[in-house]
Every structure is written in C-alpha cells, then in structure tokens.
Amino acid sequence: MSKDQLKVGVVQQAVKNNDKQKNWRHSSEQITKLAAQGCELVLLQELHSTLYFCQQEDTDNFDLAEPIPGPATDYFAALAAKLNIVLITSLFEKRGSGLYHNTAVVFDRDQGLVGKYRKMHIPDDPGFYEKFYFTPGDMGFEPIQTSVGKLGVLVCWDQWYPEAARLMAMAGADMLFYPTAIGWDKTDTPEEQTRQYEAWQTIQRSHAVANSIPVVVANRTGFEPSPVAGDPGIQFWGQSFVTGPQGEILAKASEDQEENLIVEIDLQRTEQIKRIWPYFRDRRIDAYSDLSKRWRD
C-alpha cells in the first residue's frame, strides 16, 4: 500500500422501521460527518437499510430485497463520489427470482461500485432465521481492491470462522471488515450475555492476531421487537470496534447508543508485525489437508 496512515470511520446505528429512504438519509448524515473529519473509508453495519427481518420466516419480507445495481447502490455510489471516500455498505440482494443473498457492497470515490461480497456462512438460530432468506455466497473469499488498499470484507456469521479470515489474508487483504447485526435474546441471563459478547469480540481480535492485520467491526444497536407474538426480540449489543494487527483495541463504541468511531490506522505497522511474528512463514501447509474435510472421522 502506498499510504502510511488511513483514517477509518465506523457508523453504529439503531434501526426503527423499514423506511429505506429515511434510513439511508440517517446513514448519509453520519457518513458525511465522518468524511468531514477526514475519514477516507467508512463502514456501515449489516442490513442497515431496514429492520432485522430475519426474526421470522415470512415470504413478504422478500419484497425488501433489491438488485445490484439498484436504488441502494445508486444512492451510496453517489454519496461516496460526492464525499470522495471508500464506502462499505450492506444490502439484501435480489439476484434473481427466488434467489437472494446477504451482500456487502464497496464503492470507491468516483469509480462507483468496485466490488461486492456475498455472505458465505449463513446461520439459522431462534430469532436469526437467515437460511430462509439467504443463499450462501458463491464468490469465495476475495479481497476487493480500492484506492486505499485491498479490503477483506466479510459479513456477520463469517466472523466466527478463522478459515474465512485466513483466506482473505492469504489473498493479500490489508484489513478485514465485518458489517454485523448481533445481539442478545432478552431471556438470556446477564452472565450468558457477557459470555456471548466476550466470545464475539475475542474471536475477531484473534483474526487480527493470527493474520497480523487490522480488523474493523460495525454492529447495530438498539432493541428490535419480534413480529412474532411471544418471542423476546433482539437487543443488539452495539460495541462496534477496531483492532490493530496484534488484536489491540484501538476504538470501541458503547453498548446502547448510536455512535461513530474514528480511528487512524498505521498501515506500515502491519508490515513490521508480520516481520516480527512471521506466522505465514512457519505455517505447515503440508500438514493441513484435512482442514478441507467436514470432520476427521
């Protein structure tokens, strides 16, 4: 990379309705503030255009999806060009009739849409019925080249998989980005909530450590009630954060407030850390073939 320093912005939002235009304007206001403060790259959270609709299985929710290119990509491409920034967004992609993805989209200044990533790992848990809506991605783990470097963009449930982070790093990603939407079931005990949150942060910090690259995470905040009577809804836990290449926390947002983060990332430090801790040099790739198996029976 040619730059030594990169100022990165993260937008942590609450979503209260499915009015896309209103939610885009709200995001736009925060992105504009971050650009005015010198951020050249801004990350938005997962599925920021609408409520987290995966709390139930309802075919009417497919109406929320849109094609690429489409209204959302037109809107954010124009914004990235106007502000002269790199922008990572997220949307519910309608690829074709009956075929949908959870997709991150990257815009680079006046170049417009320069890449996308379709979420590879799709969860299916109470309140997170994503397998009903999203076809697993088929684009692999390929970093997206931009004017500020090669960006390894992954999405939410991908954050639990070291293989995904490793493959992005092996393809030359300079940083990893995770737009995410994760929160607590209101019936969980405080102790369980703490364990879940700490596991979530720890696994992503470990991706930074294992690959010696910064990691940038945008999570949503606020409570979104379930449309299903009797279900507890989700308290999204916010706490978006940025780590350096040794997993050190450079910035962290609050649990329950809308908030922007600004971090100056030292890009040259990544190279120095890789020289001191040469994990890639010492990997025993001759002994890892079983990693491509489902299980070692």
PDB file of C-alpha atoms in Angstrom:
ATOM      1  CA  MET A   1       0.000   0.000   0.000  1.00  0.00           C
ATOM      2  CA  SER A   2       1.232   3.499  -0.755  1.00  0.00           C
ATOM      3  CA  LYS A   3      -0.316   5.171   2.282  1.00  0.00           C
ATOM      4  CA  ASP A   4       1.245   5.050   5.751  1.00  0.00           C
ATOM      5  CA  GLN A   5      -1.884   6.157   7.627  1.00  0.00           C
ATOM      6  CA  LEU A   6      -5.574   5.663   6.931  1.00  0.00           C
ATOM      7  CA  LYS A   7      -8.372   7.338   8.863  1.00  0.00           C
ATOM      8  CA  VAL A   8     -11.302   4.913   9.095  1.00  0.00           C
ATOM      9  CA  GLY A   9     -14.861   5.663  10.249  1.00  0.00           C
ATOM     10  CA  VAL A  10     -17.465   3.241  11.628  1.00  0.00           C
ATOM     11  CA  VAL A  11     -21.190   4.012  11.871  1.00  0.00           C
ATOM     12  CA  GLN A  12     -23.159   2.262  14.635  1.00  0.00           C
ATOM     13  CA  GLN A  13     -26.910   2.787  14.229  1.00  0.00           C
ATOM     14  CA  ALA A  14     -30.272   1.743  15.612  1.00  0.00           C
ATOM     15  CA  VAL A  15     -32.972   0.907  13.053  1.00  0.00           C
ATOM     16  CA  LYS A  16     -36.600   1.631  13.913  1.00  0.00           C
ATOM     17  CA  ASN A  17     -38.518   0.938  10.702  1.00  0.00           C
ATOM     18  CA  ASN A  18     -38.345  -0.306   7.114  1.00  0.00           C
ATOM     19  CA  ASP A  19     -38.344   3.138   5.512  1.00  0.00           C
ATOM     20  CA  LYS A  20     -35.246   2.701   3.372  1.00  0.00           C
ATOM     21  CA  GLN A  21     -35.023   6.298   2.228  1.00  0.00           C
ATOM     22  CA  LYS A  22     -35.212   7.552   5.807  1.00  0.00           C
ATOM     23  CA  ASN A  23     -32.600   5.040   6.985  1.00  0.00           C
ATOM     24  CA  TRP A  24     -30.291   5.895   4.081  1.00  0.00           C
ATOM     25  CA  ARG A  25     -30.522   9.583   4.936  1.00  0.00           C
ATOM     26  CA  HIS A  26     -29.694   8.816   8.550  1.00  0.00           C
ATOM     27  CA  SER A  27     -26.658   6.800   7.465  1.00  0.00           C
ATOM     28  CA  SER A  28     -25.704   9.505   4.991  1.00  0.00           C
ATOM     29  CA  GLU A  29     -25.663  12.147   7.724  1.00  0.00           C
ATOM     30  CA  GLN A  30     -23.211  10.107   9.786  1.00  0.00           C
ATOM     31  CA  ILE A  31     -21.044   9.225   6.793  1.00  0.00           C
ATOM     32  CA  THR A  32     -20.883  12.902   5.857  1.00  0.00           C
ATOM     33  CA  LYS A  33     -19.784  13.813   9.399  1.00  0.00           C
ATOM     34  CA  LEU A  34     -17.029  11.220   9.282  1.00  0.00           C
ATOM     35  CA  ALA A  35     -15.825  12.376   5.861  1.00  0.00           C
ATOM     36  CA  ALA A  36     -15.732  15.967   7.134  1.00  0.00           C
ATOM     37  CA  GLN A  37     -13.424  14.764   9.913  1.00  0.00           C
ATOM     38  CA  GLY A  38     -11.006  13.261   7.419  1.00  0.00           C
ATOM     39  CA  CYS A  39     -12.158   9.646   7.149  1.00  0.00           C
ATOM     40  CA  GLU A  40     -11.275   8.168   3.767  1.00  0.00           C
ATOM     41  CA  LEU A  41     -13.032   4.873   4.422  1.00  0.00           C
ATOM     42  CA  VAL A  42     -16.366   4.327   6.200  1.00  0.00           C
ATOM     43  CA  LEU A  43     -18.032   1.047   7.227  1.00  0.00           C
ATOM     44  CA  LEU A  44     -21.778   0.596   7.789  1.00  0.00           C
ATOM     45  CA  GLN A  45     -23.411  -2.268   9.703  1.00  0.00           C
ATOM     46  CA  GLU A  46     -25.113  -5.336   8.261  1.00  0.00           C
ATOM     47  CA  LEU A  47     -28.534  -4.838   6.591  1.00  0.00           C
ATOM     48  CA  HIS A  48     -28.641  -1.183   7.623  1.00  0.00           C
ATOM     49  CA  SER A  49     -31.479  -0.279   5.242  1.00  0.00           C
ATOM     50  CA  THR A  50     -34.228  -1.996   7.242  1.00  0.00           C
ATOM     51  CA  LEU A  51     -35.128  -3.706  10.483  1.00  0.00           C
ATOM     52  CA  TYR A  52     -33.514  -7.079  11.017  1.00  0.00           C
ATOM     53  CA  PHE A  53     -36.307  -9.002   9.308  1.00  0.00           C
ATOM     54  CA  CYS A  54     -34.852 -12.484   9.952  1.00  0.00           C
ATOM     55  CA  GLN A  55     -36.579 -12.756  13.339  1.00  0.00           C
ATOM     56  CA  GLN A  56     -39.351 -14.637  11.496  1.00  0.00           C
ATOM     57  CA  GLU A  57     -39.829 -16.618   8.298  1.00  0.00           C
ATOM     58  CA  ASP A  58     -42.177 -14.547   6.148  1.00  0.00           C
ATOM     59  CA  THR A  59     -42.166 -14.596   2.350  1.00  0.00           C
ATOM     60  CA  ASP A  60     -43.433 -10.993   2.270  1.00  0.00           C
ATOM     61  CA  ASN A  61     -40.008  -9.901   3.527  1.00  0.00           C
ATOM     62  CA  PHE A  62     -38.513 -10.797   0.172  1.00  0.00           C
ATOM     63  CA  ASP A  63     -40.084  -7.543  -1.029  1.00  0.00           C
ATOM     64  CA  LEU A  64     -37.335  -5.748   0.913  1.00  0.00           C
ATOM     65  CA  ALA A  65     -34.649  -7.128  -1.395  1.00  0.00           C
ATOM     66  CA  GLU A  66     -33.301  -5.255  -4.407  1.00  0.00           C
ATOM     67  CA  PRO A  67     -30.992  -5.907  -7.333  1.00  0.00           C
ATOM     68  CA  ILE A  68     -27.404  -4.788  -7.833  1.00  0.00           C
ATOM     69  CA  PRO A  69     -27.255  -2.257  -9.345  1.00  0.00           C
ATOM     70  CA  GLY A  70     -30.405  -0.816  -7.828  1.00  0.00           C
ATOM     71  CA  PRO A  71     -31.711   2.048  -5.696  1.00  0.00           C
ATOM     72  CA  ALA A  72     -29.371   1.424  -2.740  1.00  0.00           C
ATOM     73  CA  THR A  73     -26.233   1.095  -4.831  1.00  0.00           C
ATOM     74  CA  ASP A  74     -27.172   4.196  -6.852  1.00  0.00           C
ATOM     75  CA  TYR A  75     -27.667   6.175  -3.632  1.00  0.00           C
ATOM     76  CA  PHE A  76     -24.446   5.156  -1.911  1.00  0.00           C
ATOM     77  CA  ALA A  77     -22.322   5.313  -5.066  1.00  0.00           C
ATOM     78  CA  ALA A  78     -23.355   8.941  -5.481  1.00  0.00           C
ATOM     79  CA  LEU A  79     -22.588   9.625  -1.818  1.00  0.00           C
ATOM     80  CA  ALA A  80     -19.110   8.046  -1.998  1.00  0.00           C
ATOM     81  CA  ALA A  81     -18.322  10.090  -5.095  1.00  0.00           C
ATOM     82  CA  LYS A  82     -19.605  13.314  -3.540  1.00  0.00           C
ATOM     83  CA  LEU A  83     -17.566  12.810  -0.361  1.00  0.00           C
ATOM     84  CA  ASN A  84     -14.537  11.317  -2.157  1.00  0.00           C
ATOM     85  CA  ILE A  85     -14.385   8.274   0.134  1.00  0.00           C
ATOM     86  CA  VAL A  86     -14.364   4.489   0.057  1.00  0.00           C
ATOM     87  CA  LEU A  87     -17.650   3.206   1.485  1.00  0.00           C
ATOM     88  CA  ILE A  88     -18.623  -0.321   2.586  1.00  0.00           C
ATOM     89  CA  THR A  89     -22.386  -0.912   2.712  1.00  0.00           C
ATOM     90  CA  SER A  90     -24.703  -3.897   3.142  1.00  0.00           C
ATOM     91  CA  LEU A  91     -27.945  -4.912   1.470  1.00  0.00           C
ATOM     92  CA  PHE A  92     -30.459  -7.675   0.912  1.00  0.00           C
ATOM     93  CA  GLU A  93     -29.658  -8.602  -2.686  1.00  0.00           C
ATOM     94  CA  LYS A  94     -32.213  -9.966  -5.123  1.00  0.00           C
ATOM     95  CA  ARG A  95     -30.048 -11.823  -7.588  1.00  0.00           C
ATOM     96  CA  GLY A  96     -32.963 -13.347  -9.430  1.00  0.00           C
ATOM     97  CA  SER A  97     -36.484 -14.620  -8.903  1.00  0.00           C
ATOM     98  CA  GLY A  98     -36.364 -16.736  -5.755  1.00  0.00           C
ATOM     99  CA  LEU A  99     -32.598 -16.200  -5.301  1.00  0.00           C
ATOM    100  CA  TYR A 100     -31.368 -13.818  -2.614  1.00  0.00           C
ATOM    101  CA  HIS A 101     -28.100 -13.014  -0.841  1.00  0.00           C
ATOM    102  CA  ASN A 102     -26.836 -11.033   2.131  1.00  0.00           C
ATOM    103  CA  THR A 103     -24.321  -8.863   0.313  1.00  0.00           C
ATOM    104  CA  ALA A 104     -21.717  -6.263   1.220  1.00  0.00           C
ATOM    105  CA  VAL A 105     -21.013  -3.678  -1.476  1.00  0.00           C
ATOM    106  CA  VAL A 106     -17.922  -1.473  -1.795  1.00  0.00           C
ATOM    107  CA  PHE A 107     -17.818   1.939  -3.508  1.00  0.00           C
ATOM    108  CA  ASP A 108     -14.574   3.757  -4.300  1.00  0.00           C
ATOM    109  CA  ARG A 109     -14.828   7.517  -4.670  1.00  0.00           C
ATOM    110  CA  ASP A 110     -15.882   8.410  -8.230  1.00  0.00           C
ATOM    111  CA  GLN A 111     -15.221   4.891  -9.515  1.00  0.00           C
ATOM    112  CA  GLY A 112     -18.597   3.768  -8.193  1.00  0.00           C
ATOM    113  CA  LEU A 113     -19.221   0.140  -7.279  1.00  0.00           C
ATOM    114  CA  VAL A 114     -15.857  -1.660  -7.324  1.00  0.00           C
ATOM    115  CA  GLY A 115     -16.736  -4.941  -5.648  1.00  0.00           C
ATOM    116  CA  LYS A 116     -19.134  -6.986  -3.575  1.00  0.00           C
ATOM    117  CA  TYR A 117     -19.054  -9.949  -1.239  1.00  0.00           C
ATOM    118  CA  ARG A 118     -21.902 -12.391  -0.672  1.00  0.00           C
ATOM    119  CA  LYS A 119     -22.086 -13.758   2.859  1.00  0.00           C
ATOM    120  CA  MET A 120     -20.742 -17.300   2.856  1.00  0.00           C
ATOM    121  CA  HIS A 121     -21.749 -18.653   6.278  1.00  0.00           C
ATOM    122  CA  ILE A 122     -25.493 -18.454   6.904  1.00  0.00           C
ATOM    123  CA  PRO A 123     -26.859 -19.022  10.438  1.00  0.00           C
ATOM    124  CA  ASP A 124     -30.190 -20.486  11.445  1.00  0.00           C
ATOM    125  CA  ASP A 125     -30.994 -19.944  15.103  1.00  0.00           C
ATOM    126  CA  PRO A 126     -34.084 -18.775  17.026  1.00  0.00           C
ATOM    127  CA  GLY A 127     -34.596 -15.152  16.008  1.00  0.00           C
ATOM    128  CA  PHE A 128     -31.912 -15.397  13.296  1.00  0.00           C
ATOM    129  CA  TYR A 129     -33.635 -17.404  10.554  1.00  0.00           C
ATOM    130  CA  GLU A 130     -31.227 -16.402   7.811  1.00  0.00           C
ATOM    131  CA  LYS A 131     -31.202 -19.701   5.918  1.00  0.00           C
ATOM    132  CA  PHE A 132     -34.811 -18.986   4.966  1.00  0.00           C
ATOM    133  CA  TYR A 133     -33.755 -15.767   3.199  1.00  0.00           C
ATOM    134  CA  PHE A 134     -30.148 -16.025   2.048  1.00  0.00           C
ATOM    135  CA  THR A 135     -28.441 -18.353  -0.384  1.00  0.00           C
ATOM    136  CA  PRO A 136     -24.816 -18.919   0.693  1.00  0.00           C
ATOM    137  CA  GLY A 137     -22.330 -16.809  -1.229  1.00  0.00           C
ATOM    138  CA  ASP A 138     -20.592 -18.209  -4.299  1.00  0.00           C
ATOM    139  CA  MET A 139     -17.871 -15.598  -4.803  1.00  0.00           C
ATOM    140  CA  GLY A 140     -15.330 -17.097  -2.424  1.00  0.00           C
ATOM    141  CA  PHE A 141     -13.073 -15.084  -0.154  1.00  0.00           C
ATOM    142  CA  GLU A 142     -11.558 -12.469  -2.434  1.00  0.00           C
ATOM    143  CA  PRO A 143     -10.352  -9.054  -1.207  1.00  0.00           C
ATOM    144  CA  ILE A 144     -11.647  -6.004  -3.044  1.00  0.00           C
ATOM    145  CA  GLN A 145      -9.050  -3.639  -4.482  1.00  0.00           C
ATOM    146  CA  THR A 146      -9.691   0.030  -3.709  1.00  0.00           C
ATOM    147  CA  SER A 147      -7.782   3.296  -3.692  1.00  0.00           C
ATOM    148  CA  VAL A 148      -6.928   2.755  -0.004  1.00  0.00           C
ATOM    149  CA  GLY A 149      -5.843  -0.877  -0.304  1.00  0.00           C
ATOM    150  CA  LYS A 150      -7.186  -4.426  -0.600  1.00  0.00           C
ATOM    151  CA  LEU A 151     -10.184  -4.843   1.671  1.00  0.00           C
ATOM    152  CA  GLY A 152     -11.148  -8.237   3.057  1.00  0.00           C
ATOM    153  CA  VAL A 153     -14.897  -7.788   3.506  1.00  0.00           C
ATOM    154  CA  LEU A 154     -16.837 -10.489   5.371  1.00  0.00           C
ATOM    155  CA  VAL A 155     -20.320 -10.414   6.951  1.00  0.00           C
ATOM    156  CA  CYS A 156     -21.542 -11.193  10.494  1.00  0.00           C
ATOM    157  CA  TRP A 157     -21.686 -15.003  10.927  1.00  0.00           C
ATOM    158  CA  ASP A 158     -18.479 -15.180   8.862  1.00  0.00           C
ATOM    159  CA  GLN A 159     -16.774 -13.553  11.849  1.00  0.00           C
ATOM    160  CA  TRP A 160     -16.706 -16.868  13.744  1.00  0.00           C
ATOM    161  CA  TYR A 161     -14.680 -18.683  11.083  1.00  0.00           C
ATOM    162  CA  PRO A 162     -10.871 -18.364  11.146  1.00  0.00           C
ATOM    163  CA  GLU A 163     -10.717 -20.018   7.728  1.00  0.00           C
ATOM    164  CA  ALA A 164     -12.519 -17.067   6.117  1.00  0.00           C
ATOM    165  CA  ALA A 165     -10.209 -14.505   7.684  1.00  0.00           C
ATOM    166  CA  ARG A 166      -7.138 -16.563   6.796  1.00  0.00           C
ATOM    167  CA  LEU A 167      -8.114 -16.942   3.146  1.00  0.00           C
ATOM    168  CA  MET A 168      -8.716 -13.181   2.856  1.00  0.00           C
ATOM    169  CA  ALA A 169      -5.311 -12.517   4.405  1.00  0.00           C
ATOM    170  CA  MET A 170      -3.631 -15.089   2.162  1.00  0.00           C
ATOM    171  CA  ALA A 171      -5.066 -13.247  -0.849  1.00  0.00           C
ATOM    172  CA  GLY A 172      -3.395 -10.037   0.306  1.00  0.00           C
ATOM    173  CA  ALA A 173      -6.116  -8.263   2.296  1.00  0.00           C
ATOM    174  CA  ASP A 174      -4.645  -5.237   4.077  1.00  0.00           C
ATOM    175  CA  MET A 175      -7.545  -5.082   6.564  1.00  0.00           C
ATOM    176  CA  LEU A 176     -10.614  -7.129   7.492  1.00  0.00           C
ATOM    177  CA  PHE A 177     -14.099  -5.598   7.717  1.00  0.00           C
ATOM    178  CA  TYR A 178     -17.157  -7.128   9.366  1.00  0.00           C
ATOM    179  CA  PRO A 179     -20.565  -5.471   8.996  1.00  0.00           C
ATOM    180  CA  THR A 180     -22.646  -7.314  11.570  1.00  0.00           C
ATOM    181  CA  ALA A 181     -26.017  -7.497  13.325  1.00  0.00           C
ATOM    182  CA  ILE A 182     -25.736  -9.443  16.549  1.00  0.00           C
ATOM    183  CA  GLY A 183     -27.453  -9.114  19.874  1.00  0.00           C
ATOM    184  CA  TRP A 184     -28.878 -10.800  22.915  1.00  0.00           C
ATOM    185  CA  ASP A 185     -32.043 -12.749  23.432  1.00  0.00           C
ATOM    186  CA  LYS A 186     -33.774 -10.794  26.189  1.00  0.00           C
ATOM    187  CA  THR A 187     -34.289 -14.026  28.133  1.00  0.00           C
ATOM    188  CA  ASP A 188     -30.538 -14.700  28.436  1.00  0.00           C
ATOM    189  CA  THR A 189     -29.042 -14.213  31.879  1.00  0.00           C
ATOM    190  CA  PRO A 190     -26.568 -11.338  32.363  1.00  0.00           C
ATOM    191  CA  GLU A 191     -23.805 -13.918  32.759  1.00  0.00           C
ATOM    192  CA  GLU A 192     -24.669 -15.566  29.451  1.00  0.00           C
ATOM    193  CA  GLN A 193     -24.884 -12.192  27.732  1.00  0.00           C
ATOM    194  CA  THR A 194     -21.381 -11.364  28.941  1.00  0.00           C
ATOM    195  CA  ARG A 195     -20.013 -14.692  27.724  1.00  0.00           C
ATOM    196  CA  GLN A 196     -21.577 -14.241  24.296  1.00  0.00           C
ATOM    197  CA  TYR A 197     -20.295 -10.721  23.847  1.00  0.00           C
ATOM    198  CA  GLU A 198     -16.781 -11.553  25.019  1.00  0.00           C
ATOM    199  CA  ALA A 199     -16.636 -14.563  22.684  1.00  0.00           C
ATOM    200  CA  TRP A 200     -17.715 -12.332  19.780  1.00  0.00           C
ATOM    201  CA  GLN A 201     -15.052  -9.737  20.432  1.00  0.00           C
ATOM    202  CA  THR A 202     -12.348 -12.304  21.212  1.00  0.00           C
ATOM    203  CA  ILE A 203     -12.791 -14.297  18.003  1.00  0.00           C
ATOM    204  CA  GLN A 204     -12.487 -11.179  15.879  1.00  0.00           C
ATOM    205  CA  ARG A 205      -9.474  -9.909  17.794  1.00  0.00           C
ATOM    206  CA  SER A 206      -7.938 -13.327  17.186  1.00  0.00           C
ATOM    207  CA  HIS A 207      -8.345 -12.866  13.430  1.00  0.00           C
ATOM    208  CA  ALA A 208      -6.252  -9.710  13.728  1.00  0.00           C
ATOM    209  CA  VAL A 209      -3.606 -11.557  15.752  1.00  0.00           C
ATOM    210  CA  ALA A 210      -3.446 -14.684  13.591  1.00  0.00           C
ATOM    211  CA  ASN A 211      -3.182 -12.698  10.357  1.00  0.00           C
ATOM    212  CA  SER A 212      -1.339  -9.592  11.618  1.00  0.00           C
ATOM    213  CA  ILE A 213      -3.831  -7.156  10.085  1.00  0.00           C
ATOM    214  CA  PRO A 214      -6.319  -4.606  11.473  1.00  0.00           C
ATOM    215  CA  VAL A 215      -9.950  -5.632  11.911  1.00  0.00           C
ATOM    216  CA  VAL A 216     -12.872  -3.189  11.691  1.00  0.00           C
ATOM    217  CA  VAL A 217     -16.318  -4.200  13.017  1.00  0.00           C
ATOM    218  CA  ALA A 218     -19.643  -2.307  12.698  1.00  0.00           C
ATOM    219  CA  ASN A 219     -22.535  -3.690  14.755  1.00  0.00           C
ATOM    220  CA  ARG A 220     -26.043  -2.307  15.106  1.00  0.00           C
ATOM    221  CA  THR A 221     -27.511  -1.178  18.400  1.00  0.00           C
ATOM    222  CA  GLY A 222     -30.997  -0.777  19.881  1.00  0.00           C
ATOM    223  CA  PHE A 223     -33.887  -3.120  20.634  1.00  0.00           C
ATOM    224  CA  GLU A 224     -35.928  -4.562  17.774  1.00  0.00           C
ATOM    225  CA  PRO A 225     -39.098  -6.346  18.924  1.00  0.00           C
ATOM    226  CA  SER A 226     -40.022  -9.596  17.266  1.00  0.00           C
ATOM    227  CA  PRO A 227     -43.042  -9.565  14.931  1.00  0.00           C
ATOM    228  CA  VAL A 228     -43.916 -12.995  16.360  1.00  0.00           C
ATOM    229  CA  ALA A 229     -46.134 -12.820  19.446  1.00  0.00           C
ATOM    230  CA  GLY A 230     -44.390 -14.190  22.495  1.00  0.00           C
ATOM    231  CA  ASP A 231     -40.871 -14.011  21.045  1.00  0.00           C
ATOM    232  CA  PRO A 232     -38.433 -11.890  23.062  1.00  0.00           C
ATOM    233  CA  GLY A 233     -36.964  -9.745  20.265  1.00  0.00           C
ATOM    234  CA  ILE A 234     -33.289  -8.828  19.965  1.00  0.00           C
ATOM    235  CA  GLN A 235     -31.267  -6.318  21.952  1.00  0.00           C
ATOM    236  CA  PHE A 236     -28.448  -5.564  19.540  1.00  0.00           C
ATOM    237  CA  TRP A 237     -25.351  -5.054  21.629  1.00  0.00           C
ATOM    238  CA  GLY A 238     -23.520  -2.386  19.625  1.00  0.00           C
ATOM    239  CA  GLN A 239     -19.900  -2.159  20.824  1.00  0.00           C
ATOM    240  CA  SER A 240     -18.521  -1.775  17.325  1.00  0.00           C
ATOM    241  CA  PHE A 241     -14.751  -1.750  17.474  1.00  0.00           C
ATOM    242  CA  VAL A 242     -11.427  -1.519  15.643  1.00  0.00           C
ATOM    243  CA  THR A 243      -8.287  -3.513  16.412  1.00  0.00           C
ATOM    244  CA  GLY A 244      -4.699  -3.198  15.350  1.00  0.00           C
ATOM    245  CA  PRO A 245      -2.664  -6.107  13.916  1.00  0.00           C
ATOM    246  CA  GLN A 246      -1.946  -7.551  17.375  1.00  0.00           C
ATOM    247  CA  GLY A 247      -5.601  -7.534  18.390  1.00  0.00           C
ATOM    248  CA  GLU A 248      -5.237  -4.395  20.471  1.00  0.00           C
ATOM    249  CA  ILE A 249      -8.438  -2.367  20.779  1.00  0.00           C
ATOM    250  CA  LEU A 250      -7.983   0.996  19.061  1.00  0.00           C
ATOM    251  CA  ALA A 251     -11.571   2.195  19.499  1.00  0.00           C
ATOM    252  CA  LYS A 252     -14.833   0.812  20.829  1.00  0.00           C
ATOM    253  CA  ALA A 253     -18.403   2.134  20.733  1.00  0.00           C
ATOM    254  CA  SER A 254     -20.983   1.977  23.509  1.00  0.00           C
ATOM    255  CA  GLU A 255     -23.477  -0.833  24.010  1.00  0.00           C
ATOM    256  CA  ASP A 256     -26.742   1.050  23.564  1.00  0.00           C
ATOM    257  CA  GLN A 257     -26.077   4.340  21.777  1.00  0.00           C
ATOM    258  CA  GLU A 258     -25.835   5.371  18.155  1.00  0.00           C
ATOM    259  CA  GLU A 259     -22.240   6.353  17.707  1.00  0.00           C
ATOM    260  CA  ASN A 260     -19.470   6.956  15.182  1.00  0.00           C
ATOM    261  CA  LEU A 261     -15.900   5.761  15.595  1.00  0.00           C
ATOM    262  CA  ILE A 262     -12.848   7.389  14.032  1.00  0.00           C
ATOM    263  CA  VAL A 263      -9.506   5.573  14.024  1.00  0.00           C
ATOM    264  CA  GLU A 264      -6.179   6.438  12.453  1.00  0.00           C
ATOM    265  CA  ILE A 265      -4.733   3.101  11.339  1.00  0.00           C
ATOM    266  CA  ASP A 266      -0.972   2.771  10.927  1.00  0.00           C
ATOM    267  CA  LEU A 267      -0.700   0.688   7.774  1.00  0.00           C
ATOM    268  CA  GLN A 268       3.078   0.335   7.926  1.00  0.00           C
ATOM    269  CA  ARG A 269       2.852  -1.285  11.351  1.00  0.00           C
ATOM    270  CA  THR A 270       1.218  -4.321   9.765  1.00  0.00           C
ATOM    271  CA  GLU A 271       4.379  -4.980   7.780  1.00  0.00           C
ATOM    272  CA  GLN A 272       6.537  -4.640  10.886  1.00  0.00           C
ATOM    273  CA  ILE A 273       4.344  -7.031  12.895  1.00  0.00           C
ATOM    274  CA  LYS A 274       4.497  -9.626  10.107  1.00  0.00           C
ATOM    275  CA  ARG A 275       8.290  -9.452  10.203  1.00  0.00           C
ATOM    276  CA  ILE A 276       8.415  -9.908  13.974  1.00  0.00           C
ATOM    277  CA  TRP A 277       5.730 -12.618  14.129  1.00  0.00           C
ATOM    278  CA  PRO A 278       6.100 -14.483  10.780  1.00  0.00           C
ATOM    279  CA  TYR A 279       3.123 -16.816  11.076  1.00  0.00           C
ATOM    280  CA  PHE A 280       2.798 -17.182   7.327  1.00  0.00           C
ATOM    281  CA  ARG A 281       6.431 -18.270   7.020  1.00  0.00           C
ATOM    282  CA  ASP A 282       6.014 -21.014   9.596  1.00  0.00           C
ATOM    283  CA  ARG A 283       2.654 -22.451   8.561  1.00  0.00           C
ATOM    284  CA  ARG A 284       2.868 -26.218   7.954  1.00  0.00           C
ATOM    285  CA  ILE A 285       0.777 -26.235   4.815  1.00  0.00           C
ATOM    286  CA  ASP A 286       1.976 -29.782   4.078  1.00  0.00           C
ATOM    287  CA  ALA A 287       0.075 -30.996   7.161  1.00  0.00           C
ATOM    288  CA  TYR A 288      -3.234 -29.137   6.864  1.00  0.00           C
ATOM    289  CA  SER A 289      -5.060 -31.052   4.114  1.00  0.00           C
ATOM    290  CA  ASP A 290      -7.742 -32.352   6.489  1.00  0.00           C
ATOM    291  CA  LEU A 291      -8.984 -28.799   7.022  1.00  0.00           C
ATOM    292  CA  SER A 292     -10.955 -29.170   3.804  1.00  0.00           C
ATOM    293  CA  LYS A 293     -12.956 -32.036   5.334  1.00  0.00           C
ATOM    294  CA  ARG A 294     -16.230 -31.612   7.237  1.00  0.00           C
ATOM    295  CA  TRP A 295     -14.921 -33.766  10.094  1.00  0.00           C
ATOM    296  CA  ARG A 296     -11.978 -36.078  10.757  1.00  0.00           C
ATOM    297  CA  ASP A 297     -13.846 -39.359  11.132  1.00  0.00           C
TER     298      ASP A 297
END
